[in-house]
XYZ file of C-alpha atoms in Angstrom:
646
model
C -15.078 16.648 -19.092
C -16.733 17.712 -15.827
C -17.110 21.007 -14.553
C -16.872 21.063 -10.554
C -20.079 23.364 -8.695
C -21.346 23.753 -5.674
C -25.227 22.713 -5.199
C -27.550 24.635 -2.946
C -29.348 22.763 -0.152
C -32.287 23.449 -2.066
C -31.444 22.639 -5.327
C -30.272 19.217 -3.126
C -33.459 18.514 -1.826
C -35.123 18.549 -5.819
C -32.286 16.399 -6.717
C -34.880 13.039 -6.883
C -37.015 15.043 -9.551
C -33.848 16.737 -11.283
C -32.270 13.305 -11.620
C -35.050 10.211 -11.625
C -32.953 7.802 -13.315
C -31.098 8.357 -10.279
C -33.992 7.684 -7.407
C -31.405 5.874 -5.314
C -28.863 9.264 -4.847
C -28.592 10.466 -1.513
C -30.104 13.914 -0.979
C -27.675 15.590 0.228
C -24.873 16.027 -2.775
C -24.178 15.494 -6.349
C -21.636 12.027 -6.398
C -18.636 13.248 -7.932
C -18.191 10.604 -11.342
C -14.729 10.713 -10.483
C -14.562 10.241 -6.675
C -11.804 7.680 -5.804
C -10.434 6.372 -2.249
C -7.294 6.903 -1.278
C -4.988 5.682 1.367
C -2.316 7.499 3.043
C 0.321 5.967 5.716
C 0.269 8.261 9.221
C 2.950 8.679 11.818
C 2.177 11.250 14.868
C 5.461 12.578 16.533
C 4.060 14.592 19.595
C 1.435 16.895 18.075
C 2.883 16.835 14.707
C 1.266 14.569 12.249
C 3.221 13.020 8.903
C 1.316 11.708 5.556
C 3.171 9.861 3.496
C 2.063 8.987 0.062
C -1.568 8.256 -1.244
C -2.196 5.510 -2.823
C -5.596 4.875 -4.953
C -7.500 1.810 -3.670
C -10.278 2.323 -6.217
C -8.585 3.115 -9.354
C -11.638 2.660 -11.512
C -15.375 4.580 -13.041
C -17.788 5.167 -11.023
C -18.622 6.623 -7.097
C -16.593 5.570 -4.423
C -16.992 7.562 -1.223
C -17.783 8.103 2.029
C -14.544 5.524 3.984
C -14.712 4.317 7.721
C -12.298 2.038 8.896
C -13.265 -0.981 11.036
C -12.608 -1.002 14.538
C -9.579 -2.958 14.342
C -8.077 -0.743 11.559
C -7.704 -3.754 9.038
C -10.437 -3.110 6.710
C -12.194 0.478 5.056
C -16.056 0.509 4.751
C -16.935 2.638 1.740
C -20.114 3.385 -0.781
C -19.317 2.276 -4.243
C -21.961 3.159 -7.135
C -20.830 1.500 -10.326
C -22.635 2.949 -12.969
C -25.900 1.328 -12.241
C -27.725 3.075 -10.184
C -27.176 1.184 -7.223
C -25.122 2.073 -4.218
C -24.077 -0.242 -2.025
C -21.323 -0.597 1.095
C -18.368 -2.031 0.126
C -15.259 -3.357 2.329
C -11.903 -3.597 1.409
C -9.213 -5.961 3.525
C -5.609 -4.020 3.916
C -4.436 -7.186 4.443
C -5.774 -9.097 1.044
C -6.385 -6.383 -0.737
C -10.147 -7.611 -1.735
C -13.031 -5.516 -1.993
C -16.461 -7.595 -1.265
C -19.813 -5.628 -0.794
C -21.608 -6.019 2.651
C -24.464 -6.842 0.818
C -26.390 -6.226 -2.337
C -29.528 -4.679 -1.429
C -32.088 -3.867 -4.672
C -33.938 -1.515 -5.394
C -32.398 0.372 -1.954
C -28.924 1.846 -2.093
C -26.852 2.294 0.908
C -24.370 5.106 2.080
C -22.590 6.367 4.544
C -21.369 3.131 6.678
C -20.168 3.031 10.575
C -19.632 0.383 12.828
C -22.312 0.668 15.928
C -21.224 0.775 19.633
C -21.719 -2.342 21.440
C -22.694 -4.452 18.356
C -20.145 -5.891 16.204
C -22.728 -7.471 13.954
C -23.017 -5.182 11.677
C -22.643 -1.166 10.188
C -25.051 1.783 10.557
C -25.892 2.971 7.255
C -28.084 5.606 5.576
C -30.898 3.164 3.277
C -32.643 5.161 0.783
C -35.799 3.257 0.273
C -37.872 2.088 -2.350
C -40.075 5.519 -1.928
C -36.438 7.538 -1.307
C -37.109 8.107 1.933
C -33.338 8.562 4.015
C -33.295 6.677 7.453
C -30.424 5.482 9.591
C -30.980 1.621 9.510
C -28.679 -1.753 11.037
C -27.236 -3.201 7.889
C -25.676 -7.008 9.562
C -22.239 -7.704 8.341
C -23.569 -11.826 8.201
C -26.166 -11.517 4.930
C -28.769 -11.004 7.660
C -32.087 -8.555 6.800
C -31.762 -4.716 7.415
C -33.681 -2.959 10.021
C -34.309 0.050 11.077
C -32.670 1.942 14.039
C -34.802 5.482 14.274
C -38.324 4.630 12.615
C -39.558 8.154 12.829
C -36.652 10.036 11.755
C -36.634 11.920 8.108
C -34.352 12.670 5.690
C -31.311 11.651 7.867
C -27.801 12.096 5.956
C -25.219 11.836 8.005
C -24.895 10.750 11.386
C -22.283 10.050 14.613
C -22.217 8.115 17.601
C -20.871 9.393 21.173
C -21.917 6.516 22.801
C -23.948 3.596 23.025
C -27.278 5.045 23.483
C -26.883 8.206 21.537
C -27.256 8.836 18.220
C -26.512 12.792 16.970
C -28.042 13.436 13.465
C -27.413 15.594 10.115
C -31.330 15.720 9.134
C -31.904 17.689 5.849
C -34.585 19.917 5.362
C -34.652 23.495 4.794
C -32.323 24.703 6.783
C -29.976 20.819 7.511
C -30.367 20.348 11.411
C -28.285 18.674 14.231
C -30.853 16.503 16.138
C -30.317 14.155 18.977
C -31.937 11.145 19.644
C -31.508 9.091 22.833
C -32.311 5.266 23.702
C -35.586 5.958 26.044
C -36.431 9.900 25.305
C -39.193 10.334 23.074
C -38.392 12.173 19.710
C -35.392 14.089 18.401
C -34.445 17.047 19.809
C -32.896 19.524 17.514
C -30.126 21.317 18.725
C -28.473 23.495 15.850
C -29.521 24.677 12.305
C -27.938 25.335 8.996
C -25.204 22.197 9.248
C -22.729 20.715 7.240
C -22.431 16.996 6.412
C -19.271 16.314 8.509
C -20.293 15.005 12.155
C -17.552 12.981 14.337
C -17.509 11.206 17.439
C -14.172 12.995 19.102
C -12.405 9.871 20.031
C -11.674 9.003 23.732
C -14.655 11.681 24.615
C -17.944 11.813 24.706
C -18.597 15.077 22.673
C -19.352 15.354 18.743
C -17.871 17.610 16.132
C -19.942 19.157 13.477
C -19.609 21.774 11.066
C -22.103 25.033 11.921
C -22.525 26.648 8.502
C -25.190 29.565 7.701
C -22.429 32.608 7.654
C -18.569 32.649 6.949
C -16.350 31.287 8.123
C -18.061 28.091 8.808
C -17.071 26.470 12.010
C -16.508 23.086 13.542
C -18.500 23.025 16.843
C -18.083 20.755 19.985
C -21.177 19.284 20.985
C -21.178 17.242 24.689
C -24.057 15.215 24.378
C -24.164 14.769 28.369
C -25.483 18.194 28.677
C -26.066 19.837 25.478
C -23.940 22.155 25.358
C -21.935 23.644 21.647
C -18.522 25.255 22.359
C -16.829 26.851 18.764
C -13.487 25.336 18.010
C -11.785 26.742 14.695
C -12.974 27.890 11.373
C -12.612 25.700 8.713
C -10.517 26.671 5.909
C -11.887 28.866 2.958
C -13.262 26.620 0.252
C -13.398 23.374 2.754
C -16.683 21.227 4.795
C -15.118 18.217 6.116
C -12.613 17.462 8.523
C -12.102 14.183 10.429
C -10.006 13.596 13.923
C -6.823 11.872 14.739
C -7.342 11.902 18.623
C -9.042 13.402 20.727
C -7.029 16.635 20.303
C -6.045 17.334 16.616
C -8.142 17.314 13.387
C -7.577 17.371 9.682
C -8.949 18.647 7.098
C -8.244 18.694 3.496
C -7.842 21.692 0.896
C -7.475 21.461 -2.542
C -4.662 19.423 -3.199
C -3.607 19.884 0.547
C -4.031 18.092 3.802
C -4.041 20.818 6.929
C -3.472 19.743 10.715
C -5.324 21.959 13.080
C -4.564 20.898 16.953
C -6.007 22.166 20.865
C -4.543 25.239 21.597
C -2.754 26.614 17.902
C -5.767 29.188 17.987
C -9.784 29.149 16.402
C -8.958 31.458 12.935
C -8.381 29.551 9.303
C -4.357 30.693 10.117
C -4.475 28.128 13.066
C -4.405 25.586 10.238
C -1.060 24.371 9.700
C 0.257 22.138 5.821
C 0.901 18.318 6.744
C 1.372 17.402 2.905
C 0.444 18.999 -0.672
C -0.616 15.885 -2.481
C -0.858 17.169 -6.135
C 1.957 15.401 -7.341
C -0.132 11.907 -6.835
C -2.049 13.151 -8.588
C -5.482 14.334 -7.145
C -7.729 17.011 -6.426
C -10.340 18.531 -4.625
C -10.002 16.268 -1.101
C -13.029 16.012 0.817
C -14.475 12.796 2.731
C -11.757 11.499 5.543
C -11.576 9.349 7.909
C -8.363 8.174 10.646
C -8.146 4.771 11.619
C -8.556 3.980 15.398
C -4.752 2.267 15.117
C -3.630 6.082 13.692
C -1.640 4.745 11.118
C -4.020 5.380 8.209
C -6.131 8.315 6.407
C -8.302 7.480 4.509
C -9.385 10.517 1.997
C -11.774 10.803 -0.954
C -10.540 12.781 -3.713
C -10.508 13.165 -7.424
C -8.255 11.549 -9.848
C -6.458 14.185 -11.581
C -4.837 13.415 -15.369
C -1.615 12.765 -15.062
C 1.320 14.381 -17.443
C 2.814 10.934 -18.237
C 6.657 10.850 -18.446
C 9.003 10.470 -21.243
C 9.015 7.400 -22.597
C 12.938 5.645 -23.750
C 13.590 6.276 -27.273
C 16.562 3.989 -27.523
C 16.915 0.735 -29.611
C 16.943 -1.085 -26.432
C 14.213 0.021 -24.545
C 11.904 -0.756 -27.910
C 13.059 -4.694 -27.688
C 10.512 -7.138 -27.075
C 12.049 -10.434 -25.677
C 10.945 -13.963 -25.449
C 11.763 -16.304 -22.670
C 12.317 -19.565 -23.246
C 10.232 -21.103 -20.871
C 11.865 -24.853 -20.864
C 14.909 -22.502 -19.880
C 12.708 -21.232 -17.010
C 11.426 -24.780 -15.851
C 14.720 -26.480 -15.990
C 16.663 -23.593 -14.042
C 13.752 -23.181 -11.342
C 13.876 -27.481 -10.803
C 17.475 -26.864 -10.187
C 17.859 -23.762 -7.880
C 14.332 -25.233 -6.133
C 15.384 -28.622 -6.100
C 15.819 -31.038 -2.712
C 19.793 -31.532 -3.215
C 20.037 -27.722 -1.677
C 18.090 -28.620 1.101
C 16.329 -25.048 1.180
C 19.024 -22.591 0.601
C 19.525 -21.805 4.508
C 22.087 -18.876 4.486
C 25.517 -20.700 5.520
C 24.430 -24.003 4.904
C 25.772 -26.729 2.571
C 23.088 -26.604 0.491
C 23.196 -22.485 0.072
C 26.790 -23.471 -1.430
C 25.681 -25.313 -4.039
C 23.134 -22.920 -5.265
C 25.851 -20.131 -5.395
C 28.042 -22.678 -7.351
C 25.369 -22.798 -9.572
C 24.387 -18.993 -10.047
C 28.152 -18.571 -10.133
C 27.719 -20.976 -13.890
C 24.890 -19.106 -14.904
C 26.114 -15.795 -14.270
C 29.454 -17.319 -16.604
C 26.870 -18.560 -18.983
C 24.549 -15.240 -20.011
C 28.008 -13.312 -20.300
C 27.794 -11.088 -17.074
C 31.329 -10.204 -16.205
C 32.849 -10.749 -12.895
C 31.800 -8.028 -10.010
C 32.608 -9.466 -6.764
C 35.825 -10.068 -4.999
C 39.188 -10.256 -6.696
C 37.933 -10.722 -10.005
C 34.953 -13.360 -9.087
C 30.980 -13.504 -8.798
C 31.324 -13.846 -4.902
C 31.098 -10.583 -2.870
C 32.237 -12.983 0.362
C 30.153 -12.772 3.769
C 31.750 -13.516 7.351
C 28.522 -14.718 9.539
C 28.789 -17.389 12.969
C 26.468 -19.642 14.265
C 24.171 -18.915 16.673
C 21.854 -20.525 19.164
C 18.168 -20.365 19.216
C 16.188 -19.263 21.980
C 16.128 -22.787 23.547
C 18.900 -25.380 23.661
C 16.528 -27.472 21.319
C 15.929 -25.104 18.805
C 18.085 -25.253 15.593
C 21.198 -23.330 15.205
C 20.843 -20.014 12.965
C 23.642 -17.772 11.141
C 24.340 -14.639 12.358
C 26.015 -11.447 11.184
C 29.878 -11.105 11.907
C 31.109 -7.193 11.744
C 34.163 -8.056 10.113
C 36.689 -10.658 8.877
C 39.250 -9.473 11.717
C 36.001 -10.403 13.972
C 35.560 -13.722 12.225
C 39.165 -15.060 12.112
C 39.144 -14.341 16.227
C 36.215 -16.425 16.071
C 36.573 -20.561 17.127
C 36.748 -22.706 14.192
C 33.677 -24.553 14.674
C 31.481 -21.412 15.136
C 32.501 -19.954 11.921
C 30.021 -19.795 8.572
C 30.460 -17.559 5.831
C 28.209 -16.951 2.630
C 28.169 -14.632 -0.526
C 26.487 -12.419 -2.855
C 26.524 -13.396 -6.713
C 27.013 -9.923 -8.797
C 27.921 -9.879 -12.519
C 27.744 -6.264 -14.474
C 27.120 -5.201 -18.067
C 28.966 -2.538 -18.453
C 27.286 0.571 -19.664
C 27.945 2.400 -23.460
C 27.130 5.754 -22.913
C 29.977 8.256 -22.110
C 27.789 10.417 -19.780
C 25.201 7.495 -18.602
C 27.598 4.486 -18.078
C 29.109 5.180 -14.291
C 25.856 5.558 -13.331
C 24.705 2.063 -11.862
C 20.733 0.011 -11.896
C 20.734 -2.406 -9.755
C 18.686 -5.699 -10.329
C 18.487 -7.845 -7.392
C 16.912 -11.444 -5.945
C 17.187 -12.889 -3.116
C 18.358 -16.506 -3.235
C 18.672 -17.803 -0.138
C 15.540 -19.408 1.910
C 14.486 -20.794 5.066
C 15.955 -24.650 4.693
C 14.632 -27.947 6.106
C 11.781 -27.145 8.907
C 8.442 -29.200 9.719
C 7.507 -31.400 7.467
C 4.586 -31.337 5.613
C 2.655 -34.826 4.101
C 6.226 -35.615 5.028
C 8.244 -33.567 3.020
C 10.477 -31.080 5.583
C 12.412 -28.868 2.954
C 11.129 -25.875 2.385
C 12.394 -25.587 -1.288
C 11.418 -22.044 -2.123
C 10.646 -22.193 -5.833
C 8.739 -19.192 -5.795
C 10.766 -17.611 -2.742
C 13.045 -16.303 -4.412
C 14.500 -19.167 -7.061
C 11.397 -17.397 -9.095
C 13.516 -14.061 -8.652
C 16.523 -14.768 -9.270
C 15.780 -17.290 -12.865
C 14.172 -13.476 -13.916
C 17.885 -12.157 -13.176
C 19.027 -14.371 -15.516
C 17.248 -14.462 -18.454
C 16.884 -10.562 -18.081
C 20.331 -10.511 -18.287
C 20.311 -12.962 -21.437
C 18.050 -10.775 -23.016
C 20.225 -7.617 -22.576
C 23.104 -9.376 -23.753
C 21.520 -10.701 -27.175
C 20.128 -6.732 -27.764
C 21.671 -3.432 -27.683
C 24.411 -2.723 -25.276
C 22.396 -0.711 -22.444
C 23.360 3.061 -21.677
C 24.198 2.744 -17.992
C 25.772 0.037 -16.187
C 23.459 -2.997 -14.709
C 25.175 -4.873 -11.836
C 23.095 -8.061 -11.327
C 22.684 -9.204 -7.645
C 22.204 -12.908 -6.193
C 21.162 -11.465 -2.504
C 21.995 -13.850 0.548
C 20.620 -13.557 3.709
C 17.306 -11.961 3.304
C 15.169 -14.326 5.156
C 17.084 -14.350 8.368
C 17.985 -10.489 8.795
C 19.217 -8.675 5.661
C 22.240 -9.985 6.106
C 23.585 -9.724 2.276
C 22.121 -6.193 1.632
C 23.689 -4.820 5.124
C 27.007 -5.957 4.092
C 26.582 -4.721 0.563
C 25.771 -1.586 1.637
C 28.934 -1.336 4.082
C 30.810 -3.130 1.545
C 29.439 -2.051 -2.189
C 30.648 -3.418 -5.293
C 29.834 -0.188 -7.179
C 29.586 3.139 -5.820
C 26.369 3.571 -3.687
C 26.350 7.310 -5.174
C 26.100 6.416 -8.796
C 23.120 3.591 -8.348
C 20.264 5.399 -9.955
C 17.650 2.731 -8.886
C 17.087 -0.663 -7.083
C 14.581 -3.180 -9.165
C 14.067 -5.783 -6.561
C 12.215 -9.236 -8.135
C 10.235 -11.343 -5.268
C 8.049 -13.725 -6.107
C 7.217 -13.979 -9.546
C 6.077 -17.816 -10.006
C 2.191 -17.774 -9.905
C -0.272 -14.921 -11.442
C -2.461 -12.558 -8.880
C -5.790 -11.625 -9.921
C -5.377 -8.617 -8.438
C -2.526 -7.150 -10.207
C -4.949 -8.240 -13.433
C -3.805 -11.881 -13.501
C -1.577 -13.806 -16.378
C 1.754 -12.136 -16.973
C 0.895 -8.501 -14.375
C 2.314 -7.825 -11.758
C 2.703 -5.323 -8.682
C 5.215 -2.935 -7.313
C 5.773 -2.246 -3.598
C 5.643 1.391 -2.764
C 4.549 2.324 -6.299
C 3.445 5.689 -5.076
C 6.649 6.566 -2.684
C 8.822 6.965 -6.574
C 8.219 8.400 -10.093
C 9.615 4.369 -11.091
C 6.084 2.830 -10.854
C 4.384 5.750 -13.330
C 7.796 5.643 -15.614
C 7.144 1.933 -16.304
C 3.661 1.628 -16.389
C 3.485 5.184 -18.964
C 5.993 2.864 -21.347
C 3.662 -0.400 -21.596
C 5.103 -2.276 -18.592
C 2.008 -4.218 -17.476
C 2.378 -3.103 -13.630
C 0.019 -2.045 -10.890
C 0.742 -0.580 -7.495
C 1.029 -3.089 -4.316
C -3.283 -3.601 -3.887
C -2.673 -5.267 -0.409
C -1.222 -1.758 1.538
C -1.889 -3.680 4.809
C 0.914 -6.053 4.362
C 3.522 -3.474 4.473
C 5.445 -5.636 1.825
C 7.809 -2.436 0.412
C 9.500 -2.986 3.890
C 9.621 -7.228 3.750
C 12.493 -7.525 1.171
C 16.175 -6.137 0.185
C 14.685 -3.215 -1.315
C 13.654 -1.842 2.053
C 17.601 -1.240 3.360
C 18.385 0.460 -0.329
C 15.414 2.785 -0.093
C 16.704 4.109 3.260
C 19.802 5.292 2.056
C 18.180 7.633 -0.736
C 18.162 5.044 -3.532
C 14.602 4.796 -5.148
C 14.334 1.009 -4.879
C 11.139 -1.319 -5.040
C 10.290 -5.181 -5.130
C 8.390 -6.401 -8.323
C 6.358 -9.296 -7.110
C 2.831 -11.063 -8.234
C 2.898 -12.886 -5.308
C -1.241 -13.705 -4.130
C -1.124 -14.962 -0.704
C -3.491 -18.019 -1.788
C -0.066 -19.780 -3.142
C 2.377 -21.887 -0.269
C 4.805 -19.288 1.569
C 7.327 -20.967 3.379
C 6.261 -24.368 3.012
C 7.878 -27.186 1.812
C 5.132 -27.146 -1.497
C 6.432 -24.186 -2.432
C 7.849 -26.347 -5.011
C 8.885 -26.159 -8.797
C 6.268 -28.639 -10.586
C 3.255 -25.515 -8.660
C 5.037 -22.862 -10.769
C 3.104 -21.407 -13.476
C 6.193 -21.179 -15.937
C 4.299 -19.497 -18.922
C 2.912 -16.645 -16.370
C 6.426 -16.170 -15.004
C 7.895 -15.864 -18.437
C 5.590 -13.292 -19.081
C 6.384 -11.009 -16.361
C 10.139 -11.597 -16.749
C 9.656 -10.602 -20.517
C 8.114 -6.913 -19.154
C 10.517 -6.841 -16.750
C 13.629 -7.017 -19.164
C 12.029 -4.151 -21.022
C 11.894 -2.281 -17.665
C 15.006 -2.851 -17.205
C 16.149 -1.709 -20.738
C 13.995 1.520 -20.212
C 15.701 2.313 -16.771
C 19.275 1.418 -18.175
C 18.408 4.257 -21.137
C 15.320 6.521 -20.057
C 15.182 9.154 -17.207
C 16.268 8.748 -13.270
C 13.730 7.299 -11.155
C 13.108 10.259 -8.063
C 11.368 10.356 -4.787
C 8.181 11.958 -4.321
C 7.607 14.250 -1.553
C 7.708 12.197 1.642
C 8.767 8.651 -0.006
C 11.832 7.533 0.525
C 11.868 6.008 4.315
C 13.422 6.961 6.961
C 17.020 5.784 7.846
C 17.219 3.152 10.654
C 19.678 4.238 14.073
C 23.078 3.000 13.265
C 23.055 -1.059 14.942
């Protein structure tokens, strides 16, 4: 148990004698053991700025701190200290989600990382040397050798760059002071006394924020390096030392639990600070270290991990059912539904029939009842053909409002497809009109360019992976205890070329929209990601937007939240169009974008069957514990925002 204090600047600058086993520690403030990263989506309407939900990219012991995004917004520079003594800067990819260190430097540890203006070599870091001493040194991004920027200048902290030629300085000492150093001057000049740690370059300008400390309230100052001169902008709020910028006009800060927007012109007192989000149901605490991406669609915030109150776990018969999967079952059904005879499941095409045929069987087989049209599997689909963007490119299906629109339609431009939904009907006399939906997507992207001469793009892992789970999930629900609510199983067409199945579903819905508690989409289940922890895990898209992700992973469902943010996948599948409407709805993938993706060896014989059996065995028992346990929910901010009507 740790109890949180504030340490003196004095009591900082004994901190090498206080602590020697920890010589490489920054002097400038205790690391917090539980420090984590976290990453939070931004969207800036005018002058108003929205968070959405944080998500921890750390998620393990040990000090990770101090984040600065890359100039292109696709990667986070951060100081990681793992338990042994060593700090070094770390980078994690949005896009891959993998976290490499810039280097490995011993015995020096590294902090605070920036990229430098004009060189795109490498970061600007704080080194503590082999004797402690603190100095702003070149750290190359290539494996190349550190060296030092400002020989001569002692303890430095924290620093920012306004431009080029100009570094501006947090230099500790007794009292911390604001210096100024400048390509061709001689020395440092020192321009303000008793500072705080946060300095910024205000983007688009060439002035620097810093925080002027020494009597309360503390302030963030303007400092335009062309001249020298400090203008006062706004008090910081009680209790809080670091802010960061989103342009050149509006800051945040964090408080608590809460992140606070503070923009030109709402006033210089702590009420000018207005609430963007409380964040405490994540859950965290004590924000501090931010940084905005130059894009503006990312914060990036340091905060603690708070416990968290897990929820109630399902105490039904069901939920406590362990299944096996046959795993020749699994093989056998993915060489079918990923085999050449249906020529890559385009939506509309020949070979999309004869998969549905075949779902249609299985759906008979496992003992799902009937839930499309007039008594069948098929919820039918009116679509046309349409021509590419060239008269040489291939013909594609498109949506067709209605049937009245299709039968008007000529003959020969007419294609229609279909979902494939089969129900268990739910036992409960309160619980069983309300409705979890279990979807796949089976349709794919069809014969293309060929590749060592094979041209169809058979799409065992996208989605015959997904929709195989669908099936022997439902087995396994059928051979155990009847489930509380109702599950309506969904064979999704259409997703690869526009949504098409889940649009007309939604305009068109089998069950009532109102009663469908939760959307458990499955994409992409057929090989094991190392992130997500490998054999048999796997990861949910928008884990922290819903209470779903916690309520499955508090009940022994071996799940992780989505570790590559960057790829924006809660938005890539079916889920996305469910979400929008209220439902809480996610995709359940373990997809690790090493494995073919829409490419003709995206084939059966690559699948890792025994993996894939795995997750599909967790995910029944998810299933089970959302047909019996409580209502997945929205957390603040989560659910997406509804598209304009088409």
């Amino acid at each position: 148990m740790s109890i949180p204090f504030r340490l003196s600047w004095a009591a900082a600058l004994l901190l090498p004698a206080l602590l020697p086993a920890q010589r490489a520690v920054p002097r400038t403030s205790v690391p917090s053991p539980d420090a984590e990263i976290y990453l939070v989506p931004l969207s800036l309407r005018g002058d108003t700025v929205r968070a959405g939900n944080p998500a921890n990219l750390t998620r393990r012991a040990g000090y990770d701190n101090q984040p600065m995004f890359t100039r292109d917004s696709r990667a986070i520079y951060y100081t990681a200290n793992l338990g042994d003594g060593q700090s070094d800067i770390y980078r994690f990819d949005l896009g891959t989600g993998l976290t490499r260190p810039v280097q490995r430097t011993t015995p020096e540890s590294e902090y605070s990382a920036a990229p430098i203006l004009g060189d795109t070599a490498a970061v600007a870091v704080i080194r503590v040397e082999a004797d402690s001493t603190q100095r702003l040194w070149r750290l190359p991004l290539n494996g190349g050798a550190p060296s030092v920027l400002i020989a001569d200048l002692k303890p430095v902290g924290y620093f920012a760059q306004p431009n080029d030629s100009t570094w501006v300085t947090f230099v500790l000492g007794t009292p911390a002071t604001l210096q100024v150093v400048r390509a061709g001057q001689p020395g440092a000049v020192t321009l303000a006394r008793e500072v705080g740690r946060s300095l910024h370059r205000i983007p688009g300008t060439r002035f620097v924020s810093f925080v002027q400390k020494g009597a309360q309230p503390w302030q963030v100052m303007r400092l335009d390096v062309s001249n020298n001169r400090i203008d006062t902008l706004v008090a910081l709020p009680e209790g809080t030392e670091d802010m960061t910028w989103v342009d050149s006009t509006t800051m945040l800060a964090g408080q608590g639990t809460t992140l606070l927007q503070w923009s030109r012109g709402s006033g210089s007192g702590r009420s000018s600070w207005r609430t963007v989000a409380n964040f405490s149901y994540a859950p965290l605490k004590g924000i501090s270290r931010l940084a905005v991406s130059p894009s503006r669609q990312w914060l990036a915030m340091v905060a603690e991990s708070a416990p968290r109150g897990k929820q109630a776990a399902s105490t039904s018969a069901a939920a406590r059912v362990v299944d096996r999967i046959d795993t020749t079952r699994v093989r056998r059904g993915l060489a079918t539904l990923a085999a050449d005879s249906m020529e890559g499941r385009l939506t509309g095409s020949p070979g999309m029939e004869r998969a549905a045929r075949w779902l249609e069987q299985q759906y008979r087989e496992v003992g799902l009842l009937p839930a499309g049209d007039s008594g069948t599997y098929r919820q039918h689909i009116p679509l046309r053909t349409a021509q590419g963007p060239n008269p040489t490119a291939r013909v594609r299906p498109a949506p067709v409002e209605s049937w009245d629109a299709w039968n008007a339609l000529p003959a020969e431009q007419r294609l229609r497809t279909q979902n494939i939904a089969g129900i268990i009907r739910g036992t409960d006399p309160v619980l069983r009109d309300e409705v979890v939906l279990v979807t796949a997507h089976y349709d794919h992207i069809g014969v293309g360019r060929a590749v060592n001469g094979d041209s169809i793009n058979n799409g065992a892992d996208d989605d015959a992976s997904g929709n195989i789970a669908l099936l022997e999930i439902a087995r396994a629900l059928r051979s155990g205890p009847r489930p509380k609510r109702t599950i309506l199983f969904m064979s999704i067409t259409g997703e690869e070329v526009g949504g098409f199945g889940t649009r007309w579903y939604l305009q068109h819905p089998l069950l009532p929209l109102a009663n469908t508690v939760v959307d458990l989409n499955i994409e992409m289940i057929a090989h094991p990601d190392s992130l997500a922890g490998g054999f048999g895990k796997a990861w949910l898209t928008g884990y922290e937007r819903s209470t779903l992700g916690d309520l499955l992973a508090d009940n022994g469902i071996p799940l992780v939240a989505d570790p590559r943010p960057g790829q924006s996948f809660f938005t890539r599948s079916d889920n996305a169009a469910f979400a929008r409407i209220g439902i809480p709805a996610h995709s359940l993938s373990s997809y690790n974008l090493a494995t073919p993706y829409h490419d003709p060896r995206d084939e059966a014989g690559t699948v890792n069957v025994a993996h894939m059996a795995q997750v599909i065995s967790a995910t029944a028992k998810a299933v089970r514990l959302l047909s019996d346990g409580p209502r997945p929910a929205w957390r603040p901010g989560g659910q997406p925002e509804a598209r304009p009507a088409r």
